[in-house]
Amino acid sequence: MRALELPPRLRLIAGWVPEGAYLADVGTDHGYLPTWLRLQGKIRGAVASDLRPGPLERAKVTGSLYGTDNIEYRLCNGLAGIRPSEVDTVTIAGMGGETILSILKAAPWTAEGQHTLLLQPQSHEEMVRQYLAKNGFAITREALVRDRGTLYTVMEAKAGKMELSLSQVWGGIGLAHDPLADRYIVEKIVRTQMALAGAKRSTRLQARTEELREILTALLRAREEWRHANRRTN
Ligand SMILES: C[S@@+](CC[C@H](N)C(=O)[O-])C[C@H]1O[C@@H](n2cnc3c(N)ncnc32)[C@H](O)[C@@H]1O
């Protein structure tokens, strides 16, 4: 049997899981992340959960194929079937930002200071950053990873305080020396320009047009800051 290998996106998340953690992997699907972490001996145990029976079955198959112990499989919505005292680290990866937010909103214990969150939204990262800032979390690190041609952001969040500028909400946090950040911000700029062009065509979307203009300015500033931080001096 081939050794289990994680794609770059999950590999980055795995690297941030604290040594000896008890992990909740929400929306585990194939269960690769908890299985790999148990095989490496990096975590002491995990609850691998999914909303749907099919993916949870896939996770069980992965676990039994690799003979991993100390992983429990639970069918539940988000963190609804997981007690705060069972885990110290929560991973929520490969889901839209709105789904991640609904999972966090339904589990306010995640903001009480006992848990590390590792979040990898597939979309609407700005909503996730904004929600965390307004609901008692601080993003303690963020990084970008390219996986099969797509850029993903991974955030580590803990209970805390943070205030974000619009440039950080849209362009990410602490990415000044991330080599992928320029590409990431440029992609956001292009998407915002396209949305702005569409909004400008309708007189009903005046407020939205103004909002998009502000976002665009903030992203251009974020790009300028990244370029300044990465300017070669020789
Ligand atoms: C694209 S897969 C991601 C799998 C894995 N986490 C990864 O990043 O590779 C998304 C999984 O999340 C599950 N899911 C979606 N909404 C969920 C929710 N509210 N609670 C738990 N699982 C959910 C889906 O059933 C699916 O198996």
XYZ file of C-alpha atoms and ligand atoms in Angstrom:
261
model
C 0.000 0.000 0.000
C 1.237 3.483 -0.876
C 2.071 5.873 1.944
C -0.657 8.440 2.518
C 0.346 11.774 1.044
C -1.426 15.033 1.643
C -1.979 17.638 -1.063
C -0.124 20.946 -0.418
C -3.252 22.614 1.011
C -3.788 19.959 3.688
C -0.027 19.690 4.230
C 0.121 23.348 5.243
C -2.752 22.886 7.692
C -1.182 19.706 9.094
C 2.036 21.618 9.740
C 0.150 24.083 11.929
C -1.651 21.491 14.054
C 0.012 21.613 17.470
C 2.041 18.573 18.553
C -0.020 16.274 20.783
C -3.315 17.920 19.840
C -6.788 16.487 20.165
C -8.267 17.479 16.858
C -11.768 18.055 15.547
C -11.646 17.839 11.757
C -14.985 19.258 10.658
C -16.111 18.254 7.169
C -13.441 15.583 7.056
C -14.706 13.886 3.851
C -11.940 11.390 2.945
C -10.436 11.768 6.422
C -6.907 12.254 5.066
C -5.943 14.993 7.503
C -6.633 13.207 10.814
C -5.397 9.890 9.416
C -2.105 11.403 8.243
C -1.625 13.257 11.531
C -2.224 10.064 13.543
C 0.157 8.109 11.292
C 2.811 10.765 11.930
C 2.150 10.535 15.678
C 1.584 14.277 15.703
C -1.844 14.224 17.360
C -3.073 12.164 20.268
C -6.549 11.711 18.913
C -9.221 13.134 16.648
C -12.900 13.406 16.041
C -13.466 13.302 12.295
C -16.922 14.644 11.517
C -19.033 15.225 8.475
C -22.550 16.377 7.727
C -23.175 13.580 5.259
C -22.954 9.783 5.657
C -21.123 9.191 2.341
C -18.050 11.299 3.147
C -17.973 9.966 6.708
C -17.924 6.417 5.324
C -15.002 7.429 3.096
C -13.163 8.705 6.164
C -13.774 5.410 7.992
C -12.435 3.485 4.994
C -9.263 5.630 4.985
C -8.836 5.074 8.732
C -9.218 1.318 8.513
C -7.042 1.084 5.380
C -4.170 2.712 7.250
C -5.024 1.065 10.566
C -5.180 4.286 12.538
C -6.437 4.291 16.120
C -7.862 7.070 18.315
C -10.014 8.586 15.586
C -13.744 8.762 16.227
C -16.126 9.295 13.334
C -19.215 11.416 13.886
C -22.103 12.368 11.688
C -23.069 15.904 12.664
C -23.557 19.446 11.453
C -20.399 21.433 12.132
C -19.340 21.179 15.757
C -22.826 20.263 17.010
C -21.829 16.715 17.932
C -18.452 17.598 19.486
C -17.989 18.682 23.100
C -15.514 21.540 23.719
C -13.638 19.422 26.297
C -12.945 16.643 23.771
C -10.636 18.678 21.537
C -8.183 21.578 21.658
C -7.752 22.191 17.937
C -10.421 22.570 15.262
C -9.767 22.338 11.540
C -12.424 23.449 9.071
C -11.077 23.177 5.544
C -12.347 22.973 2.009
C -15.657 24.722 2.650
C -17.050 28.080 1.612
C -16.487 30.988 3.976
C -20.211 31.275 4.675
C -20.414 27.633 5.786
C -17.385 28.102 8.039
C -19.067 31.119 9.616
C -22.306 29.263 10.228
C -20.324 26.488 11.951
C -18.480 28.966 14.189
C -21.657 30.935 15.010
C -23.341 27.741 16.176
C -20.398 26.921 18.492
C -19.643 30.087 20.526
C -17.337 28.021 22.780
C -14.710 28.267 20.035
C -14.134 31.914 21.106
C -13.634 31.156 24.799
C -9.873 30.813 24.566
C -9.364 27.052 24.895
C -9.140 26.194 21.214
C -6.943 26.843 18.209
C -8.842 27.171 14.947
C -7.293 26.358 11.596
C -9.540 27.599 8.834
C -9.220 27.212 5.097
C -12.137 28.865 3.315
C -12.634 28.079 -0.372
C -14.365 31.418 -0.898
C -15.326 34.654 0.892
C -12.150 34.771 2.984
C -12.897 38.450 3.615
C -16.115 37.472 5.409
C -14.202 35.034 7.601
C -11.564 37.638 8.552
C -14.234 40.228 9.300
C -16.299 37.809 11.372
C -13.290 36.722 13.413
C -12.319 40.345 14.113
C -15.835 41.221 15.266
C -16.426 38.139 17.382
C -13.537 37.893 19.802
C -10.875 36.182 17.706
C -7.440 37.197 16.511
C -5.847 35.744 13.405
C -2.441 34.709 14.713
C -1.074 33.718 11.326
C -2.138 33.389 7.740
C -0.392 31.870 4.738
C -1.114 31.106 1.115
C -0.617 27.823 -0.651
C -0.934 26.863 -4.303
C -2.607 23.528 -4.919
C -3.303 22.307 -8.472
C -3.099 25.869 -9.786
C -5.430 27.440 -7.229
C -4.387 29.723 -4.394
C -5.799 28.979 -0.964
C -5.476 30.878 2.261
C -5.067 29.174 5.624
C -5.711 31.079 8.858
C -4.867 30.249 12.427
C -7.232 31.972 14.870
C -7.469 32.054 18.632
C -9.553 34.008 21.113
C -8.240 37.562 21.149
C -8.610 41.042 19.758
C -7.756 42.451 16.382
C -8.688 45.452 14.341
C -8.459 45.127 10.601
C -8.084 47.708 7.886
C -10.063 47.169 4.690
C -6.754 46.216 3.010
C -6.285 43.404 5.542
C -9.899 42.250 5.313
C -9.525 41.809 1.548
C -5.811 41.296 1.031
C -5.003 39.066 4.001
C -3.096 39.433 7.239
C 0.654 39.225 7.741
C 1.289 38.245 4.128
C 3.938 40.928 3.505
C 6.632 38.300 2.913
C 4.453 35.553 1.497
C 5.734 34.997 -2.059
C 2.219 34.133 -3.266
C 0.568 37.252 -1.870
C 1.139 39.439 -4.939
C -0.653 36.891 -7.136
C -3.423 36.546 -4.539
C -4.033 40.291 -4.337
C -3.888 40.710 -8.126
C -6.577 38.011 -8.512
C -8.760 39.920 -6.020
C -8.125 43.196 -7.868
C -9.191 41.671 -11.189
C -12.375 40.212 -9.691
C -13.241 43.493 -7.986
C -12.644 45.446 -11.212
C -15.008 43.117 -13.057
C -17.694 43.443 -10.362
C -17.234 47.215 -10.411
C -17.652 47.371 -14.182
C -20.907 45.416 -13.845
C -22.221 47.532 -10.954
C -21.463 50.800 -12.772
C -23.874 49.819 -15.551
C -26.841 49.957 -13.189
C -28.077 53.149 -11.532
C -29.706 50.959 -8.833
C -26.287 49.729 -7.719
C -24.820 53.083 -6.742
C -24.103 52.084 -3.129
C -22.538 48.813 -4.283
C -20.426 50.723 -6.811
C -19.112 52.955 -4.049
C -18.373 49.937 -1.840
C -16.496 48.192 -4.648
C -14.467 51.351 -5.321
C -13.360 51.371 -1.683
C -12.451 47.685 -1.800
C -10.452 48.263 -4.981
C -8.554 51.158 -3.424
C -7.823 49.002 -0.354
C -6.544 46.144 -2.520
C -4.338 48.464 -4.580
C -2.902 49.745 -1.291
C -2.317 46.154 -0.083
C -0.448 45.409 -3.323
C 1.630 48.539 -2.982
C 2.545 47.550 0.598
C 3.538 44.055 -0.536
C 5.698 45.451 -3.335
C 7.329 47.893 -0.941
C 8.072 45.091 1.562
C 9.556 42.925 -1.195
C 11.508 45.594 -3.043
C 14.983 44.420 -3.877
C 17.658 46.742 -2.587
C 20.522 45.442 -4.775
C -14.723 19.643 -0.135
S -14.870 18.645 1.266
C -13.420 19.075 2.171
C -12.768 17.871 2.781
C -11.537 18.174 3.623
N -11.857 18.934 4.791
C -10.510 18.912 2.786
O -10.273 20.089 3.052
O -9.944 18.312 1.865
C -16.137 19.420 2.219
C -16.796 18.470 3.221
O -17.483 19.251 4.186
C -18.691 18.613 4.499
N -19.588 19.621 5.076
C -20.223 20.645 4.448
N -20.931 21.369 5.320
C -20.731 20.812 6.537
C -21.204 21.100 7.848
N -22.038 22.110 8.080
N -20.792 20.309 8.866
C -19.952 19.275 8.640
N -19.487 18.949 7.429
C -19.864 19.707 6.392
C -19.148 18.023 3.188
O -20.067 16.964 3.398
C -17.818 17.552 2.596
O -17.547 16.225 2.943
